[in-house]
Amino acid sequence: VGYVLANLGGVARARGDLPRARILLEEAAARFEETNDDRGRADAVVRLGYLALAEGSVDDARACLERALRLRRQLNERRSVGLALSGLGFIETIAGEYERAERRLAEARDIFHRAGDRWGLATTLWRTADLALERGRLDDAEAALREALAVLGETRRERWIAQTMAGLAEVVALRGDPEEAVVLFTDARERYAVSDDELGVESVDERLRALAKAR
């Protein structure tokens, strides 16, 4: 029941119904406390952290992810530890704590490299690119996204590849190469279309129109 409530809370957050999401997630967390389920506690706390971030509270989000990280280290779940570290890197980036963000992301990348976890590594590389962009390091952002493309290439997960290409296109556009950006956006659009991702297609179309107008 706790996990069902946690998943329902995630759906509510995705729909933008943050008050309902909090009610559901706090009830899930209470059930995990009652059953002394550390794995469930960590799952609920992570979700509460991302909910806090959606509500605009970076400090609360950081506190939740740090608690989840402690729980997952106690459980010795390396992949879950990596995901918590990656999430903390994302939150530290938003908070402007760039050195701490880099340390978190570097540890997460190492975990996923060792485990051969392509999904975990790719998401951490996306966040590494976000950090590099925040610091104005376009070369580092591009390198992270190109590595993510290489990591995802063998998965044939078109939507993940499309998301990476769209991010790379943004970096290329910032570097002053709109022609290559259009090529990358167009490729991303085709992959979103194959995946029936209408929001992805719409977002790329909007960027392509903006680039055409700028040119």
CSV table of C-alpha atoms in Angstrom, one decimal:
chain,number,residue,atom,x,y,z
A,1,VAL,CA,0.0,0.0,0.0
A,2,GLY,CA,2.9,2.3,0.8
A,3,TYR,CA,4.4,1.9,-2.6
A,4,VAL,CA,1.1,2.4,-4.4
A,5,LEU,CA,0.6,5.6,-2.4
A,6,ALA,CA,4.1,6.7,-3.3
A,7,ASN,CA,3.5,6.0,-7.0
A,8,LEU,CA,0.1,7.9,-6.9
A,9,GLY,CA,2.0,10.8,-5.3
A,10,GLY,CA,4.4,10.8,-8.2
A,11,VAL,CA,1.6,10.9,-10.7
A,12,ALA,CA,-0.1,13.8,-8.8
A,13,ARG,CA,3.2,15.7,-8.9
A,14,ALA,CA,3.6,15.1,-12.6
A,15,ARG,CA,0.1,16.5,-13.1
A,16,GLY,CA,1.0,19.6,-11.2
A,17,ASP,CA,-1.3,18.8,-8.3
A,18,LEU,CA,1.3,19.4,-5.6
A,19,PRO,CA,-1.0,19.6,-2.5
A,20,ARG,CA,-2.5,16.1,-3.4
A,21,ALA,CA,1.0,14.8,-4.1
A,22,ARG,CA,2.1,15.9,-0.6
A,23,ILE,CA,-0.8,14.2,1.1
A,24,LEU,CA,-0.2,10.9,-0.7
A,25,LEU,CA,3.6,10.9,-0.2
A,26,GLU,CA,3.3,11.8,3.5
A,27,GLU,CA,0.8,8.9,4.0
A,28,ALA,CA,3.2,6.6,2.1
A,29,ALA,CA,6.1,7.7,4.3
A,30,ALA,CA,4.0,7.1,7.4
A,31,ARG,CA,3.2,3.6,6.4
A,32,PHE,CA,6.9,2.8,5.7
A,33,GLU,CA,7.7,4.2,9.2
A,34,GLU,CA,5.0,1.9,10.7
A,35,THR,CA,6.5,-1.2,9.0
A,36,ASN,CA,10.1,-0.1,9.6
A,37,ASP,CA,10.8,-0.4,5.8
A,38,ASP,CA,14.0,1.5,5.1
A,39,ARG,CA,13.8,0.8,1.4
A,40,GLY,CA,10.3,2.3,1.3
A,41,ARG,CA,11.4,5.2,3.6
A,42,ALA,CA,14.2,6.1,1.1
A,43,ASP,CA,11.8,5.9,-1.9
A,44,ALA,CA,9.2,8.1,-0.2
A,45,VAL,CA,11.9,10.6,1.0
A,46,VAL,CA,13.3,10.9,-2.5
A,47,ARG,CA,9.9,11.7,-3.9
A,48,LEU,CA,9.2,14.2,-1.1
A,49,GLY,CA,12.5,15.8,-2.0
A,50,TYR,CA,11.5,16.3,-5.7
A,51,LEU,CA,8.1,17.5,-4.5
A,52,ALA,CA,9.8,20.1,-2.3
A,53,LEU,CA,11.9,21.2,-5.3
A,54,ALA,CA,8.7,21.6,-7.4
A,55,GLU,CA,7.3,23.7,-4.5
A,56,GLY,CA,10.4,25.9,-4.6
A,57,SER,CA,12.1,24.8,-1.4
A,58,VAL,CA,15.7,23.9,-2.4
A,59,ASP,CA,16.8,23.4,1.3
A,60,ASP,CA,14.0,21.0,2.0
A,61,ALA,CA,14.7,19.1,-1.2
A,62,ARG,CA,18.4,18.8,-0.2
A,63,ALA,CA,17.5,17.6,3.3
A,64,CYS,CA,15.3,14.9,1.9
A,65,LEU,CA,17.8,13.6,-0.7
A,66,GLU,CA,20.6,13.6,2.0
A,67,ARG,CA,18.4,11.5,4.3
A,68,ALA,CA,17.7,9.1,1.4
A,69,LEU,CA,21.4,8.9,0.6
A,70,ARG,CA,22.1,7.9,4.2
A,71,LEU,CA,19.4,5.2,4.1
A,72,ARG,CA,20.6,3.8,0.8
A,73,ARG,CA,24.2,3.7,2.0
A,74,GLN,CA,23.0,1.7,5.0
A,75,LEU,CA,21.2,-0.7,2.7
A,76,ASN,CA,24.3,-1.0,0.5
A,77,GLU,CA,22.3,-0.5,-2.7
A,78,ARG,CA,24.9,1.0,-5.0
A,79,ARG,CA,22.5,1.9,-7.8
A,80,SER,CA,20.1,3.6,-5.4
A,81,VAL,CA,23.1,5.5,-3.9
A,82,GLY,CA,24.1,6.6,-7.3
A,83,LEU,CA,20.6,7.9,-8.1
A,84,ALA,CA,20.5,9.8,-4.8
A,85,LEU,CA,23.9,11.3,-5.5
A,86,SER,CA,22.8,12.3,-9.0
A,87,GLY,CA,19.7,13.9,-7.5
A,88,LEU,CA,21.8,15.8,-5.0
A,89,GLY,CA,24.1,17.0,-7.7
A,90,PHE,CA,21.0,18.4,-9.5
A,91,ILE,CA,19.8,20.2,-6.4
A,92,GLU,CA,23.2,21.6,-5.6
A,93,THR,CA,23.4,22.9,-9.1
A,94,ILE,CA,20.1,24.7,-8.7
A,95,ALA,CA,21.3,26.1,-5.3
A,96,GLY,CA,24.5,27.4,-7.0
A,97,GLU,CA,26.7,25.1,-4.9
A,98,TYR,CA,28.8,24.1,-7.9
A,99,GLU,CA,31.8,22.4,-6.3
A,100,ARG,CA,29.5,20.3,-4.1
A,101,ALA,CA,27.4,19.4,-7.2
A,102,GLU,CA,30.5,18.3,-9.1
A,103,ARG,CA,31.6,16.1,-6.2
A,104,ARG,CA,28.2,14.4,-6.0
A,105,LEU,CA,27.9,13.9,-9.8
A,106,ALA,CA,31.5,12.6,-10.1
A,107,GLU,CA,30.8,9.9,-7.4
A,108,ALA,CA,27.5,9.0,-9.1
A,109,ARG,CA,29.2,8.7,-12.5
A,110,ASP,CA,31.9,6.4,-11.0
A,111,ILE,CA,29.2,4.1,-9.5
A,112,PHE,CA,27.3,3.9,-12.8
A,113,HIS,CA,30.5,3.3,-14.8
A,114,ARG,CA,31.5,0.5,-12.6
A,115,ALA,CA,28.0,-1.1,-12.7
A,116,GLY,CA,27.6,-0.7,-16.4
A,117,ASP,CA,24.3,1.1,-15.7
A,118,ARG,CA,23.7,3.0,-19.0
A,119,TRP,CA,20.5,4.7,-17.8
A,120,GLY,CA,21.9,5.9,-14.5
A,121,LEU,CA,25.1,7.1,-16.2
A,122,ALA,CA,23.2,8.9,-19.0
A,123,THR,CA,20.9,10.8,-16.5
A,124,THR,CA,24.0,11.8,-14.5
A,125,LEU,CA,25.7,13.0,-17.6
A,126,TRP,CA,22.7,15.1,-18.4
A,127,ARG,CA,23.0,16.7,-15.0
A,128,THR,CA,26.7,17.1,-15.5
A,129,ALA,CA,26.0,19.0,-18.6
A,130,ASP,CA,23.4,21.2,-16.8
A,131,LEU,CA,26.1,22.0,-14.2
A,132,ALA,CA,28.6,22.9,-16.9
A,133,LEU,CA,26.1,25.2,-18.6
A,134,GLU,CA,25.4,26.9,-15.3
A,135,ARG,CA,29.1,27.5,-15.0
A,136,GLY,CA,29.4,28.8,-18.6
A,137,ARG,CA,31.6,25.8,-19.6
A,138,LEU,CA,30.2,25.0,-23.0
A,139,ASP,CA,33.0,22.6,-23.9
A,140,ASP,CA,32.4,20.5,-20.8
A,141,ALA,CA,28.6,20.5,-21.4
A,142,GLU,CA,29.1,19.3,-25.0
A,143,ALA,CA,31.5,16.6,-23.9
A,144,ALA,CA,29.1,15.3,-21.3
A,145,LEU,CA,26.2,15.1,-23.7
A,146,ARG,CA,28.3,13.5,-26.4
A,147,GLU,CA,29.4,10.9,-23.9
A,148,ALA,CA,25.7,10.4,-23.0
A,149,LEU,CA,24.9,9.8,-26.7
A,150,ALA,CA,27.6,7.2,-26.9
A,151,VAL,CA,26.3,5.5,-23.7
A,152,LEU,CA,22.7,5.4,-25.0
A,153,GLY,CA,23.6,4.5,-28.6
A,154,GLU,CA,23.4,0.7,-28.0
A,155,THR,CA,20.1,0.9,-25.9
A,156,ARG,CA,18.0,1.9,-28.9
A,157,ARG,CA,15.8,3.9,-26.5
A,158,GLU,CA,14.8,6.6,-29.0
A,159,ARG,CA,13.3,8.9,-26.5
A,160,TRP,CA,16.4,9.0,-24.3
A,161,ILE,CA,18.6,9.6,-27.4
A,162,ALA,CA,16.2,12.3,-28.6
A,163,GLN,CA,16.4,14.1,-25.3
A,164,THR,CA,20.2,14.0,-25.3
A,165,MET,CA,20.3,15.3,-28.9
A,166,ALA,CA,18.0,18.1,-28.1
A,167,GLY,CA,20.2,19.1,-25.2
A,168,LEU,CA,23.3,18.9,-27.4
A,169,ALA,CA,21.5,21.0,-30.0
A,170,GLU,CA,21.0,23.7,-27.3
A,171,VAL,CA,24.7,23.7,-26.5
A,172,VAL,CA,25.7,23.9,-30.1
A,173,ALA,CA,23.3,26.8,-30.7
A,174,LEU,CA,24.9,28.6,-27.7
A,175,ARG,CA,28.3,28.1,-29.3
A,176,GLY,CA,27.1,29.9,-32.4
A,177,ASP,CA,26.5,27.1,-34.8
A,178,PRO,CA,22.8,27.2,-35.7
A,179,GLU,CA,23.2,25.0,-38.7
A,180,GLU,CA,24.5,22.0,-36.7
A,181,ALA,CA,21.8,22.8,-34.0
A,182,VAL,CA,19.1,22.5,-36.7
A,183,VAL,CA,20.5,19.1,-37.8
A,184,LEU,CA,20.6,17.8,-34.2
A,185,PHE,CA,17.1,19.2,-33.4
A,186,THR,CA,15.7,17.6,-36.6
A,187,ASP,CA,17.2,14.2,-35.7
A,188,ALA,CA,15.8,14.6,-32.2
A,189,ARG,CA,12.3,15.4,-33.6
A,190,GLU,CA,12.3,12.3,-35.7
A,191,ARG,CA,13.2,10.2,-32.7
A,192,TYR,CA,10.5,11.8,-30.5
A,193,ALA,CA,8.0,11.1,-33.3
A,194,VAL,CA,9.0,7.5,-33.5
A,195,SER,CA,8.5,7.3,-29.7
A,196,ASP,CA,5.0,8.9,-30.0
A,197,ASP,CA,6.3,11.7,-27.7
A,198,GLU,CA,4.0,14.6,-28.7
A,199,LEU,CA,5.5,17.0,-26.1
A,200,GLY,CA,9.0,16.2,-27.3
A,201,VAL,CA,8.0,16.9,-30.9
A,202,GLU,CA,6.3,20.2,-29.9
A,203,SER,CA,9.3,21.4,-27.9
A,204,VAL,CA,11.6,20.7,-30.8
A,205,ASP,CA,9.3,22.4,-33.3
A,206,GLU,CA,9.2,25.5,-31.0
A,207,ARG,CA,13.0,25.6,-30.9
A,208,LEU,CA,13.3,25.1,-34.7
A,209,ARG,CA,10.9,28.0,-35.3
A,210,ALA,CA,13.0,30.2,-32.9
A,211,LEU,CA,16.2,29.4,-34.7
A,212,ALA,CA,14.7,30.1,-38.0
A,213,LYS,CA,13.4,33.4,-36.8
A,214,ALA,CA,16.8,34.3,-35.4
A,215,ARG,CA,18.5,33.5,-38.6
